[in-house]
Short mmCIF file of N, CA and C in Angstrom, two decimals:
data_model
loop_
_atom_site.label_atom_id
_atom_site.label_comp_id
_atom_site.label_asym_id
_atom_site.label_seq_id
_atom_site.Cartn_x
_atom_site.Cartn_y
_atom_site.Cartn_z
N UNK A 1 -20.45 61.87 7.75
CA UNK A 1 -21.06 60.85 8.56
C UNK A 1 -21.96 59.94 7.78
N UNK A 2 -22.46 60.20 7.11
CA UNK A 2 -23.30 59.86 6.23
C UNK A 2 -22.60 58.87 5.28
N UNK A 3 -21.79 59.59 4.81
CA UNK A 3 -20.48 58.02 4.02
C UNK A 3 -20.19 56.97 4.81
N UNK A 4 -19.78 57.36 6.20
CA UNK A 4 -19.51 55.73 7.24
C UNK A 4 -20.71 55.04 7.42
N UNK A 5 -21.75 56.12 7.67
CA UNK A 5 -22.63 54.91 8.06
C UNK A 5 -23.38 54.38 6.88
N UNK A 6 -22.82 55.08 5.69
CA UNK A 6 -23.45 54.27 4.26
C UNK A 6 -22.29 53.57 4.20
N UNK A 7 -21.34 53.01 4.03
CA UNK A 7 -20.05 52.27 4.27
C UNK A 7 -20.31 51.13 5.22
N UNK A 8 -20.61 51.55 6.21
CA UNK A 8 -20.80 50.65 7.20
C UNK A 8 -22.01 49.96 6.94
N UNK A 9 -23.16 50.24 6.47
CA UNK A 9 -24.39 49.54 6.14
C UNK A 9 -24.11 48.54 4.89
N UNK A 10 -23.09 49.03 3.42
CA UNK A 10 -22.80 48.06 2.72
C UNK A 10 -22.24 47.23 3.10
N UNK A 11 -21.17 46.95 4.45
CA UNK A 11 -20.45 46.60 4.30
C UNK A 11 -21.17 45.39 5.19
N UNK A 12 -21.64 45.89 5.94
CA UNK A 12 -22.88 44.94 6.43
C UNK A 12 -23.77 43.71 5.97
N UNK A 13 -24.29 44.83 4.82
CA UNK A 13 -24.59 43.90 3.98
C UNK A 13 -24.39 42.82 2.93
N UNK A 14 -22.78 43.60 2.42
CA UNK A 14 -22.27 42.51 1.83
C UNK A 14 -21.73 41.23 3.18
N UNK A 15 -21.68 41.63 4.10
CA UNK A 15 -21.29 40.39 5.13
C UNK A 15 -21.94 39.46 5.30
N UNK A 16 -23.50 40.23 4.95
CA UNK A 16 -24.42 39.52 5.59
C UNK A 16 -24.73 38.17 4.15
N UNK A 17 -24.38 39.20 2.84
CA UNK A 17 -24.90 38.49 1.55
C UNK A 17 -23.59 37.33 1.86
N UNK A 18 -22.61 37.40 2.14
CA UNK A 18 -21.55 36.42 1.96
C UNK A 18 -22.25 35.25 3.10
N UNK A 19 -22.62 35.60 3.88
CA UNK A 19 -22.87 34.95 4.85
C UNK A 19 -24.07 34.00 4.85
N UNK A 20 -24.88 34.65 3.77
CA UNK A 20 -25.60 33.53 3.49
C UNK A 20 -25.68 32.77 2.18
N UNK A 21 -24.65 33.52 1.51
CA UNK A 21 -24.05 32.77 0.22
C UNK A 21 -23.05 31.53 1.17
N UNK A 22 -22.48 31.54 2.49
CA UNK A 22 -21.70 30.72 3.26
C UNK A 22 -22.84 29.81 3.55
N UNK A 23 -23.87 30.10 4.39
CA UNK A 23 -24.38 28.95 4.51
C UNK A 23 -25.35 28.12 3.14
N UNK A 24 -25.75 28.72 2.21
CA UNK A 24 -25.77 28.24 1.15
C UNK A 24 -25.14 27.09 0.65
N UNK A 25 -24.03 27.56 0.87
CA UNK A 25 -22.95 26.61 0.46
C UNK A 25 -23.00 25.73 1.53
N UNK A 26 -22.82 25.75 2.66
CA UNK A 26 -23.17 24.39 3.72
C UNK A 26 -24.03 23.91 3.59
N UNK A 27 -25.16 24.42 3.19
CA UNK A 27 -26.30 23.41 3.29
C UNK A 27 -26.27 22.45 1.62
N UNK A 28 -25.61 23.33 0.99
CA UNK A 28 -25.51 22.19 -0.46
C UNK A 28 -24.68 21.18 0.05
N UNK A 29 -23.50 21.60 0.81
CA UNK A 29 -22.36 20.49 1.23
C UNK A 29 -23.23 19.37 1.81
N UNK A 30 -24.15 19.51 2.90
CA UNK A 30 -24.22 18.52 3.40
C UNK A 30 -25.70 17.73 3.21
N UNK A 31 -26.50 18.45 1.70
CA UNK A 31 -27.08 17.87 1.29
C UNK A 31 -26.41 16.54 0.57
N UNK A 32 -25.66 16.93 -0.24
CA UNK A 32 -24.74 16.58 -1.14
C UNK A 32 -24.17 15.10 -0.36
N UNK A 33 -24.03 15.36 0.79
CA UNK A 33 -23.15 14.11 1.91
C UNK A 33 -24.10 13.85 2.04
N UNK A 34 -25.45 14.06 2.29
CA UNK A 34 -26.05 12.85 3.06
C UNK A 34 -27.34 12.22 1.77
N UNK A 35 -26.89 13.16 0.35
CA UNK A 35 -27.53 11.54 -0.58
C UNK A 35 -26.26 11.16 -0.78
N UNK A 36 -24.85 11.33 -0.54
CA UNK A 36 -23.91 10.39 -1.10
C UNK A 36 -24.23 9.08 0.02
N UNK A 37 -24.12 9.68 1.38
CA UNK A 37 -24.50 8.80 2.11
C UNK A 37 -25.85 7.26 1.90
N UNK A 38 -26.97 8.61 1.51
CA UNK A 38 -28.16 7.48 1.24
C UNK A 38 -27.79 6.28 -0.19
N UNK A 39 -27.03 7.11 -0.81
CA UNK A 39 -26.32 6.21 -1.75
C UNK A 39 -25.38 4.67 -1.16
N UNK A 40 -24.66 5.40 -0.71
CA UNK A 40 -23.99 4.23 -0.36
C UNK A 40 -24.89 3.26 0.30
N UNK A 41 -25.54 3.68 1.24
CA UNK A 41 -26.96 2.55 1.84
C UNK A 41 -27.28 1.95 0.99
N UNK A 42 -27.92 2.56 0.07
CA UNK A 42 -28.90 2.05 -0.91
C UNK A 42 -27.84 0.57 -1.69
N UNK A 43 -26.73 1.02 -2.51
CA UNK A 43 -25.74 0.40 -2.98
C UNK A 43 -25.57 -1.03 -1.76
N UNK A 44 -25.25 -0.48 -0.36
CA UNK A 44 -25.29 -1.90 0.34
C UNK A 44 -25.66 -2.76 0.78
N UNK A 45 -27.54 -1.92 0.64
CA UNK A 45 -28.28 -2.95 0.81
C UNK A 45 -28.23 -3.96 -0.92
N UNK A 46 -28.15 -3.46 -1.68
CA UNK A 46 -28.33 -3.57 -2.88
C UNK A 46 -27.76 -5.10 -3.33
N UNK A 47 -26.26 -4.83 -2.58
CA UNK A 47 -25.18 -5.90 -2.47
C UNK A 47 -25.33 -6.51 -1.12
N UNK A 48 -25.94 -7.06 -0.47
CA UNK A 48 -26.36 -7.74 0.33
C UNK A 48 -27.96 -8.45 -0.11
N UNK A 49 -28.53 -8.03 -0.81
CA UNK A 49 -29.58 -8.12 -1.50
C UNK A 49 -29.52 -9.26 -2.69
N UNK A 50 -28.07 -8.88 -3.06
CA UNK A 50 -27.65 -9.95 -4.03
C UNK A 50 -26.59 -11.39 -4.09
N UNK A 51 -26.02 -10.46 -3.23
CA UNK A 51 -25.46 -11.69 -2.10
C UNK A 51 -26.40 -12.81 -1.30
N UNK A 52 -27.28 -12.45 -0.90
CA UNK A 52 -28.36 -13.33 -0.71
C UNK A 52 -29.11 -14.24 -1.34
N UNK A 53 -28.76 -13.21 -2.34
CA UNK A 53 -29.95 -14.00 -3.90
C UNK A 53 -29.11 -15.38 -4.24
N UNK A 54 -27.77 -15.02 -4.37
CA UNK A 54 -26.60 -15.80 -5.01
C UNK A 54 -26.75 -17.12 -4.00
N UNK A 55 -26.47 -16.78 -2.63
CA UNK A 55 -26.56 -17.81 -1.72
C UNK A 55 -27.31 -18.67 -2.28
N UNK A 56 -29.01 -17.70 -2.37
CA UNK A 56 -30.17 -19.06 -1.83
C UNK A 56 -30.05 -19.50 -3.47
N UNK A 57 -29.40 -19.35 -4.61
CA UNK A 57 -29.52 -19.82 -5.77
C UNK A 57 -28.50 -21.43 -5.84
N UNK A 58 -27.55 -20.75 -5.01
CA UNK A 58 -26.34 -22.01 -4.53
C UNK A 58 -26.83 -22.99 -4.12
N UNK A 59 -27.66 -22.60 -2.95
CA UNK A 59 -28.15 -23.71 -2.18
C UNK A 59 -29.38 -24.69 -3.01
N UNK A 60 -29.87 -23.69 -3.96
CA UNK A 60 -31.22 -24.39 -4.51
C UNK A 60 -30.66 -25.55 -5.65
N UNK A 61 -29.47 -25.16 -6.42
CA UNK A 61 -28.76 -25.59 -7.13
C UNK A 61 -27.81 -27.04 -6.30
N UNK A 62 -27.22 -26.75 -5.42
CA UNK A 62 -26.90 -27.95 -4.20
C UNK A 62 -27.99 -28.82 -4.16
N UNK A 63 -29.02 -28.04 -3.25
CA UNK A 63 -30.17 -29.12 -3.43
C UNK A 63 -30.49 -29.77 -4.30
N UNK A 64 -30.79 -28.85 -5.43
CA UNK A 64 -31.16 -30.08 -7.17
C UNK A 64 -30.42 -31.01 -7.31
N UNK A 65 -29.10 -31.12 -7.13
CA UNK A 65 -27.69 -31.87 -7.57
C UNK A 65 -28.13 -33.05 -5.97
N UNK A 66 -28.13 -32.79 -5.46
CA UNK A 66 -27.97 -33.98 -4.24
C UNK A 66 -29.72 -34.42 -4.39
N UNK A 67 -30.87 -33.82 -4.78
CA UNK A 67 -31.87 -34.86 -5.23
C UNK A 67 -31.83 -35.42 -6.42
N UNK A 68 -30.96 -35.05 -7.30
CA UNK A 68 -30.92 -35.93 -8.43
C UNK A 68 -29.50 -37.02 -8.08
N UNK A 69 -29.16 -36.77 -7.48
CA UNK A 69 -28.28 -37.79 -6.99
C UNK A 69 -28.73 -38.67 -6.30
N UNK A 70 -29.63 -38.38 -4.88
CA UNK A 70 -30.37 -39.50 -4.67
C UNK A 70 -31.28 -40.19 -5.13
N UNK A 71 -31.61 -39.21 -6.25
CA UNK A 71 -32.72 -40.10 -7.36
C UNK A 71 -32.48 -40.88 -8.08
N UNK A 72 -31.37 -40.73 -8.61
CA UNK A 72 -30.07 -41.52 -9.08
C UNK A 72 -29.72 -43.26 -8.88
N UNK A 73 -29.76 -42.55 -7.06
CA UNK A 73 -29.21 -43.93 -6.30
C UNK A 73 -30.46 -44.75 -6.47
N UNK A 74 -31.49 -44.18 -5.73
CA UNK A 74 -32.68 -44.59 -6.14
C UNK A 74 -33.27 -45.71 -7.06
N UNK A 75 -32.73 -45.12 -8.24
CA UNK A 75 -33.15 -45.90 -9.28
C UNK A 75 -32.34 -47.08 -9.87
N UNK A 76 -30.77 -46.69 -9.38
CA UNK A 76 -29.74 -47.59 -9.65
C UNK A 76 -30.14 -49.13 -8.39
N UNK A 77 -30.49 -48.34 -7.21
CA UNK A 77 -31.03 -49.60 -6.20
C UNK A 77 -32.30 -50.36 -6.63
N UNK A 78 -33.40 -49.82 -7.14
CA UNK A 78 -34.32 -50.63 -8.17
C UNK A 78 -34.18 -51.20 -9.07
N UNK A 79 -33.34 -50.70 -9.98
CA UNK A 79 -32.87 -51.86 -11.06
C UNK A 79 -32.12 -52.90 -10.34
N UNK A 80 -31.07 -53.01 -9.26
CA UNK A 80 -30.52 -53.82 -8.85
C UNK A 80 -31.33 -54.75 -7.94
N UNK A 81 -32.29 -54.41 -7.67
CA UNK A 81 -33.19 -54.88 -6.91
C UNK A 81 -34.40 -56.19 -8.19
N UNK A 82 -34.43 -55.24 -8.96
CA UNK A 82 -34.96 -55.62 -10.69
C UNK A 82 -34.25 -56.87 -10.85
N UNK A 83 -33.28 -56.55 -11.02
CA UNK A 83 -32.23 -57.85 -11.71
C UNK A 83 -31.99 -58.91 -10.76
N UNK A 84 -32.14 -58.53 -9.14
CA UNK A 84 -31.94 -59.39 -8.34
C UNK A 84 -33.02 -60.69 -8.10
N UNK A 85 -34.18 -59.32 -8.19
CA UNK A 85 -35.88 -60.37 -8.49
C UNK A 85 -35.41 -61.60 -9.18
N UNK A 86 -35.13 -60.55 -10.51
CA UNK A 86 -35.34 -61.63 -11.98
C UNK A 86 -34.67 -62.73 -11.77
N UNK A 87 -33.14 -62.60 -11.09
CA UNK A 87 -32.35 -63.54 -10.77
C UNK A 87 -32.90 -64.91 -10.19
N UNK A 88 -33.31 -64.44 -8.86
CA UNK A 88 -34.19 -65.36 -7.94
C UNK A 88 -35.11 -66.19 -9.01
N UNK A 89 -35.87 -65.32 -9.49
CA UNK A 89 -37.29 -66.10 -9.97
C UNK A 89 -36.43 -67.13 -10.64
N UNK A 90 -35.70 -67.21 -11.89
CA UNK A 90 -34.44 -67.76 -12.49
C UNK A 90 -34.37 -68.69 -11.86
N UNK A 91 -33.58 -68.68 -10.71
CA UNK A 91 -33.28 -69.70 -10.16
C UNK A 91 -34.17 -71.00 -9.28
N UNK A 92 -35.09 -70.59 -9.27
CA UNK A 92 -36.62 -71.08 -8.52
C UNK A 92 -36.91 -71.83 -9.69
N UNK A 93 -37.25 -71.08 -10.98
CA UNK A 93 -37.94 -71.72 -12.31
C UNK A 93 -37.15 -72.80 -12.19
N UNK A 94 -35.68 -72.58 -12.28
CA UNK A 94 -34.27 -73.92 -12.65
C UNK A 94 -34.62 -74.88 -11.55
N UNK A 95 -34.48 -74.63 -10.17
CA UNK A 95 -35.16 -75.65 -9.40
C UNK A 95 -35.98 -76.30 -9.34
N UNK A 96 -37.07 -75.64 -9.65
CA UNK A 96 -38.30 -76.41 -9.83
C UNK A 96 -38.32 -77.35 -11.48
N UNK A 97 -37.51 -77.03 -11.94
CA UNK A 97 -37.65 -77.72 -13.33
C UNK A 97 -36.67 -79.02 -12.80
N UNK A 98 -35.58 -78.63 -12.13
CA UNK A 98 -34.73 -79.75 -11.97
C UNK A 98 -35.84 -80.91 -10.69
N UNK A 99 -36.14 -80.18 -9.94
CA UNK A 99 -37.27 -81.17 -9.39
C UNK A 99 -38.03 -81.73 -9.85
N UNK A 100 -38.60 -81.28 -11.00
CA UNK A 100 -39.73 -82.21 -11.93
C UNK A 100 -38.51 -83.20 -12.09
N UNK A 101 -37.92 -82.93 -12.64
CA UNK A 101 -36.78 -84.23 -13.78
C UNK A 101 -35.97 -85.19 -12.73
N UNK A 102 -35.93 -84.63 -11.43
CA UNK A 102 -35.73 -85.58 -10.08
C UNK A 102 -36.58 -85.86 -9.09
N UNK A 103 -37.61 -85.59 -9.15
CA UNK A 103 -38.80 -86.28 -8.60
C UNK A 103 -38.51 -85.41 -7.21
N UNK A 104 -38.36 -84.47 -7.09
CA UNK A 104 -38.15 -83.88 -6.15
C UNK A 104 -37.13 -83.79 -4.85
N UNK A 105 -36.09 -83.91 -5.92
CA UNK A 105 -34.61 -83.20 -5.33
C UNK A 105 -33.73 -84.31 -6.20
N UNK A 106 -32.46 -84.29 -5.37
CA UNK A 106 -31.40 -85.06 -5.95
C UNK A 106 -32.10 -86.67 -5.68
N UNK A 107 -31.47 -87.21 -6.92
CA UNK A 107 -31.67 -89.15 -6.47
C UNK A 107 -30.06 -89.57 -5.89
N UNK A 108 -29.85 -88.69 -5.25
CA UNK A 108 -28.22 -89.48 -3.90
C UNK A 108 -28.77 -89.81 -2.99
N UNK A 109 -28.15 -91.47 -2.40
CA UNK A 109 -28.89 -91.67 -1.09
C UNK A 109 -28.99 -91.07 0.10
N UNK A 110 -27.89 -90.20 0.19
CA UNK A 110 -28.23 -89.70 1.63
C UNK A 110 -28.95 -88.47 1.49
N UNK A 111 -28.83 -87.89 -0.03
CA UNK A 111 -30.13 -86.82 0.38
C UNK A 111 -31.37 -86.96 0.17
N UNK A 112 -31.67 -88.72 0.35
CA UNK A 112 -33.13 -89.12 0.52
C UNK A 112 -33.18 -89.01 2.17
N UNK A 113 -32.25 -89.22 3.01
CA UNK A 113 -32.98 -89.09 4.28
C UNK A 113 -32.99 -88.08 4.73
N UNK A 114 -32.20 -86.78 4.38
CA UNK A 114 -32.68 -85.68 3.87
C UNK A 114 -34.01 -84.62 3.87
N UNK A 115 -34.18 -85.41 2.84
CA UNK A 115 -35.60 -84.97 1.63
C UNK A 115 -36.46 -85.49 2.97
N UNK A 116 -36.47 -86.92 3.00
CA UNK A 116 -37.22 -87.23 4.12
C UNK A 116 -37.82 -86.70 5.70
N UNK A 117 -36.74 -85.86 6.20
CA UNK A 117 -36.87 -85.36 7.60
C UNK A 117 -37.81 -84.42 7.01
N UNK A 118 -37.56 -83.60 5.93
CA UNK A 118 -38.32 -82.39 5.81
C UNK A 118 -39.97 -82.49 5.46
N UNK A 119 -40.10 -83.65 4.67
CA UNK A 119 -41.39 -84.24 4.68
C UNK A 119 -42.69 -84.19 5.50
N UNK A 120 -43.81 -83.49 5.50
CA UNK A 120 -44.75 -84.00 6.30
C UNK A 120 -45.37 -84.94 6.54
N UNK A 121 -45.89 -85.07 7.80
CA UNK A 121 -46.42 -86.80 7.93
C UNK A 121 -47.53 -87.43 6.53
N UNK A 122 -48.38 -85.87 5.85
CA UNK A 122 -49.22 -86.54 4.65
C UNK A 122 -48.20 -87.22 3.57
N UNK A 123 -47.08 -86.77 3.57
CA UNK A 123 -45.86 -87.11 2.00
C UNK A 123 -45.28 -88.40 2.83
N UNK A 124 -45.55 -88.44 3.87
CA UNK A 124 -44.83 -89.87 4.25
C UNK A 124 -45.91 -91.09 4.26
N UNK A 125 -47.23 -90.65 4.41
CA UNK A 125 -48.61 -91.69 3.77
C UNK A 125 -48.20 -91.89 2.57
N UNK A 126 -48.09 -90.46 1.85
CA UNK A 126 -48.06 -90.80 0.41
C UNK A 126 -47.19 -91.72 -0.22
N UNK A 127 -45.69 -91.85 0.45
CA UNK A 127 -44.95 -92.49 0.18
C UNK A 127 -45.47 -94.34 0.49
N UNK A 128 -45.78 -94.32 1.51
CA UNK A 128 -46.22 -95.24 1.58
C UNK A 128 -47.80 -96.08 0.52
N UNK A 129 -48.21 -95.36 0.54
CA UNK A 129 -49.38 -95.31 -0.44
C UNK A 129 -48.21 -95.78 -2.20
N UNK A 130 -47.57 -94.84 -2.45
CA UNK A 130 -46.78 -95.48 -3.50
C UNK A 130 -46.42 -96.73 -3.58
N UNK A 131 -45.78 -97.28 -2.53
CA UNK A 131 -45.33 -98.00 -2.25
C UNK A 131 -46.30 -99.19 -2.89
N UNK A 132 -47.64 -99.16 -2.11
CA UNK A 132 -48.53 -100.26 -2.27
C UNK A 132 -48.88 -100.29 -3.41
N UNK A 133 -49.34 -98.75 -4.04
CA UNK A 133 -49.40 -99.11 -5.33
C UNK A 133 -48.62 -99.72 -6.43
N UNK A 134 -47.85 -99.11 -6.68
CA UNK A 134 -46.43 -100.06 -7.49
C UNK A 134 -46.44 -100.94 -7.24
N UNK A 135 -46.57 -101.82 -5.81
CA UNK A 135 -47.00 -102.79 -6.02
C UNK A 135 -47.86 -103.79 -6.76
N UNK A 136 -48.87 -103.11 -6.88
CA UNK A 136 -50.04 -103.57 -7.05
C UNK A 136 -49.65 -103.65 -8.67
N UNK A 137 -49.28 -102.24 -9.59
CA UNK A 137 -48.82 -102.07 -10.12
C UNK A 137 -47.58 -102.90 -10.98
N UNK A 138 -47.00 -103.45 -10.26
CA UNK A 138 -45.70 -104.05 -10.90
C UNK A 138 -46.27 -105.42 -11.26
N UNK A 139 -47.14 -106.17 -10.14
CA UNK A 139 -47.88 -107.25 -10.63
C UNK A 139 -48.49 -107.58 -11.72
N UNK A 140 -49.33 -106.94 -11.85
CA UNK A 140 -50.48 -106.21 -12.97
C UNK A 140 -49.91 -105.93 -14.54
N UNK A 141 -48.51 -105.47 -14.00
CA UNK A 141 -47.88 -104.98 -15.53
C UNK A 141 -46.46 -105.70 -15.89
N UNK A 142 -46.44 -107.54 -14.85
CA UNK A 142 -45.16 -108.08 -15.24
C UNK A 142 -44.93 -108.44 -16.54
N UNK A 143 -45.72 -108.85 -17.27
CA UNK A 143 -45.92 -109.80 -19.01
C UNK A 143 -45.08 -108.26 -19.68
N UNK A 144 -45.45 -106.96 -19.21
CA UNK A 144 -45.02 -106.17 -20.31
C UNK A 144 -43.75 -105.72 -19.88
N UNK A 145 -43.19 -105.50 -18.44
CA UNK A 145 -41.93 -105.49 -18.04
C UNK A 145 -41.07 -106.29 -18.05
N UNK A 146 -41.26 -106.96 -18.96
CA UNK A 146 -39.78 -107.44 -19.75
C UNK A 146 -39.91 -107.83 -21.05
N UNK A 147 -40.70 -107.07 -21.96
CA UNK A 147 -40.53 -106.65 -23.40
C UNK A 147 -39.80 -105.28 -23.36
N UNK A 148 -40.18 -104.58 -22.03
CA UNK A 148 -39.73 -102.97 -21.75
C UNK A 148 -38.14 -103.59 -21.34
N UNK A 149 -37.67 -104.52 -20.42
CA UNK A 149 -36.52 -104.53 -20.06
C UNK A 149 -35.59 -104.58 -21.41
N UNK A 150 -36.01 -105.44 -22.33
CA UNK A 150 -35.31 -105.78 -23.67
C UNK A 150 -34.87 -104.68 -24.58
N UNK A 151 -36.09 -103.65 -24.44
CA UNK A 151 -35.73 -103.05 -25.28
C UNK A 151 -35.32 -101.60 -24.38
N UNK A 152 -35.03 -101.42 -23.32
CA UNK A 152 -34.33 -100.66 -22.46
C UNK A 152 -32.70 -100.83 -23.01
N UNK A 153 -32.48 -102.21 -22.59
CA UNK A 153 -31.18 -102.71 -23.01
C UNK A 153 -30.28 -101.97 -24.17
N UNK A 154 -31.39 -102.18 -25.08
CA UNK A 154 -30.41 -101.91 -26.92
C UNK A 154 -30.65 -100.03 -26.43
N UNK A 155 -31.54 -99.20 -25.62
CA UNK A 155 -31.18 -97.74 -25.77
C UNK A 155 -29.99 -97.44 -24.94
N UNK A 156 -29.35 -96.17 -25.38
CA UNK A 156 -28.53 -95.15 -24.32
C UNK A 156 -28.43 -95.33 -22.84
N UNK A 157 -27.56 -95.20 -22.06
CA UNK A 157 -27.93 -95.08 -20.45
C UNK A 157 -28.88 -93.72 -20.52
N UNK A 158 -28.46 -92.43 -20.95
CA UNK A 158 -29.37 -91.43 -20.96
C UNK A 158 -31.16 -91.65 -21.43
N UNK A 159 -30.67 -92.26 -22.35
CA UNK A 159 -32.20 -92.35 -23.31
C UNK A 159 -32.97 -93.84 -21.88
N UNK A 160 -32.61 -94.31 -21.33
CA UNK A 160 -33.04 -95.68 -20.54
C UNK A 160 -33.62 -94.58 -19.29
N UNK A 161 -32.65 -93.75 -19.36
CA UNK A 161 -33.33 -93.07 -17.17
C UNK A 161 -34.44 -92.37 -17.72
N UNK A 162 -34.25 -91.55 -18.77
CA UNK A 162 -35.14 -90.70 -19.48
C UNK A 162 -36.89 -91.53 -19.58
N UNK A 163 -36.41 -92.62 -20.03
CA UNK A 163 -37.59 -93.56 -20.25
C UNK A 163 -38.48 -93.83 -19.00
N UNK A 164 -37.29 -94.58 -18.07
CA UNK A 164 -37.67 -95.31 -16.90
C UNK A 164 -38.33 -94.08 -15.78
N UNK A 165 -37.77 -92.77 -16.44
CA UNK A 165 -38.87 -91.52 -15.16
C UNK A 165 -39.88 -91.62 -16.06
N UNK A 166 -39.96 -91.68 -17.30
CA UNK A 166 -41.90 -91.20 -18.06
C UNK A 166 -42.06 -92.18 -17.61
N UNK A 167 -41.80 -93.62 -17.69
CA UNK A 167 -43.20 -94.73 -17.01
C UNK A 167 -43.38 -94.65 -15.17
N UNK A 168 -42.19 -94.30 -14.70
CA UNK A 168 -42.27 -94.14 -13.42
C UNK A 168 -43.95 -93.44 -13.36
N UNK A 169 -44.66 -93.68 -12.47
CA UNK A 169 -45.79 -92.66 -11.54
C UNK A 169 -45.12 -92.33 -11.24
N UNK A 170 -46.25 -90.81 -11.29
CA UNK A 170 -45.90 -89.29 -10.27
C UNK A 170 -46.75 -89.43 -9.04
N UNK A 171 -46.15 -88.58 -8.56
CA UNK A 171 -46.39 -88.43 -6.80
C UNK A 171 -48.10 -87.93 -7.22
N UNK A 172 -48.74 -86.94 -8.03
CA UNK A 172 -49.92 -87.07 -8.43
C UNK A 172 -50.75 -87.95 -8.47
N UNK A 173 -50.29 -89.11 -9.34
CA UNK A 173 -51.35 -90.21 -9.88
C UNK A 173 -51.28 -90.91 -9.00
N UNK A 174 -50.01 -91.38 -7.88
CA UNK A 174 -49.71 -92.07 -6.96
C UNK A 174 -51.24 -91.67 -5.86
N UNK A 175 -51.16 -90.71 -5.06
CA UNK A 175 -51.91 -89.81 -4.42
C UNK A 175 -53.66 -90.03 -5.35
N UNK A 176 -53.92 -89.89 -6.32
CA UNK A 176 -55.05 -90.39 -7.44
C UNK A 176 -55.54 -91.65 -6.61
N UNK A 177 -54.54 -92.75 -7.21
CA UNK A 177 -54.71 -93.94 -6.93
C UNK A 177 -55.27 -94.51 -5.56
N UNK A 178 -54.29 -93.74 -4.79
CA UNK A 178 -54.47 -93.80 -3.16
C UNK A 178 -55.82 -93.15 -2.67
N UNK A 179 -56.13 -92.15 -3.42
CA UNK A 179 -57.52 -91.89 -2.99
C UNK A 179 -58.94 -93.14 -3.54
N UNK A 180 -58.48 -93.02 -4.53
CA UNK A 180 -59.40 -94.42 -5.21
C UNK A 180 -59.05 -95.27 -4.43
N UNK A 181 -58.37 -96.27 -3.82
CA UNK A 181 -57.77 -97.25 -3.01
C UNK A 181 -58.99 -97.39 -1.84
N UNK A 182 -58.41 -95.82 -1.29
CA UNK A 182 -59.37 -95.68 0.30
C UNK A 182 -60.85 -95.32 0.14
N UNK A 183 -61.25 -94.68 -1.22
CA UNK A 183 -62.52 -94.32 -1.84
C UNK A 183 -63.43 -95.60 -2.04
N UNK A 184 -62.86 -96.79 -2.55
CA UNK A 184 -63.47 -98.40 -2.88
C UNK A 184 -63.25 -99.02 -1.98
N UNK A 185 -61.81 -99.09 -1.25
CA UNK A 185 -62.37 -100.02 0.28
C UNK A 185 -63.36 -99.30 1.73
N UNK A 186 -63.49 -98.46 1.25
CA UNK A 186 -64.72 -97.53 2.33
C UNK A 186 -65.76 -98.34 1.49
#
């Protein structure tokens, strides 16, 4: 009796040793699964983490490229804007130079009546004021206008208009005169 129930007690015990050599082993198993598990988490946050990164690097990179592009435009519209100035002014300087040398615009007759509408009522005194003066003027200076006609004659047609605007009065001295005029008969 004594053999079975020493038989029976090893046998017990080895059941019992297997049995917790069994769960041993389960609990390694499913340690084992759940850091493979925390692994894989870890790994997907990891890659979502970088996936993100990549995005906002795309986008920051997009962005740089489309502000240097509009900076671009930017600057290409200022220079054109630059050159457009310069242009203008150009053409203002040329006008105004061609107005000195035409007394202020073309000498064609009809774009004296023209010139005229646009005139204010003071440039239409003034004109008139010219008027009297040159008069006064042409009297005053007949003995020498026609030593000037003579020798008009022997120059150029160019070199003669050239001449005949330097002695012409300017709308200045004209306006001068006219104030002196109304300055001495007051």
């Amino acid at each position: 009796m004594l053999r079975t129930e020493e038989r029976q007690r090893l046998a017990r015990e080895r059941r019992e040793e297997r049995e917790k050599q069994h769960a041993a082993k389960e609990t390694q198993i499913l340690e084992k699964e759940r850091k493979a598990k925390l692994q894989y988490e870890k790994q997907l946050e990891e890659r979502q983490r970088k996936l993100k990164e990549m995005k906002q690097k795309e986008e920051q990179r997009r962005a740089a490229v489309e502000e240097k592009r509009k900076q671009k435009i930017e600057e290409e519209k200022e220079r054109y804007e630059a050159v457009l100035h310069r242009t203008l002014e150009r053409s203002q300087r040329l006008e105004t130079r061609q107005k000195r040398w035409s007394w202020g615009g073309s000498v064609t007759p009809d774009s004296e009546g023209k010139t005229a509408s646009k005139r204010s009522p003071s440039t239409a005194n003034l004109k008139q004021a010219e008027a009297a003066v040159s008069k006064c003027l042409s009297s005053s200076a007949a003995p020498f206008n026609a030593s000037d006609r003579t020798r008009r004659s022997q120059l150029s047609p160019l070199d003669s208009s050239v001449i005949s605007r330097l002695l012409a009065p300017t709308q200045a001295s004209l306006a001068r005169s006219k104030t002196a005029a109304t300055l001495s008969a007051d």
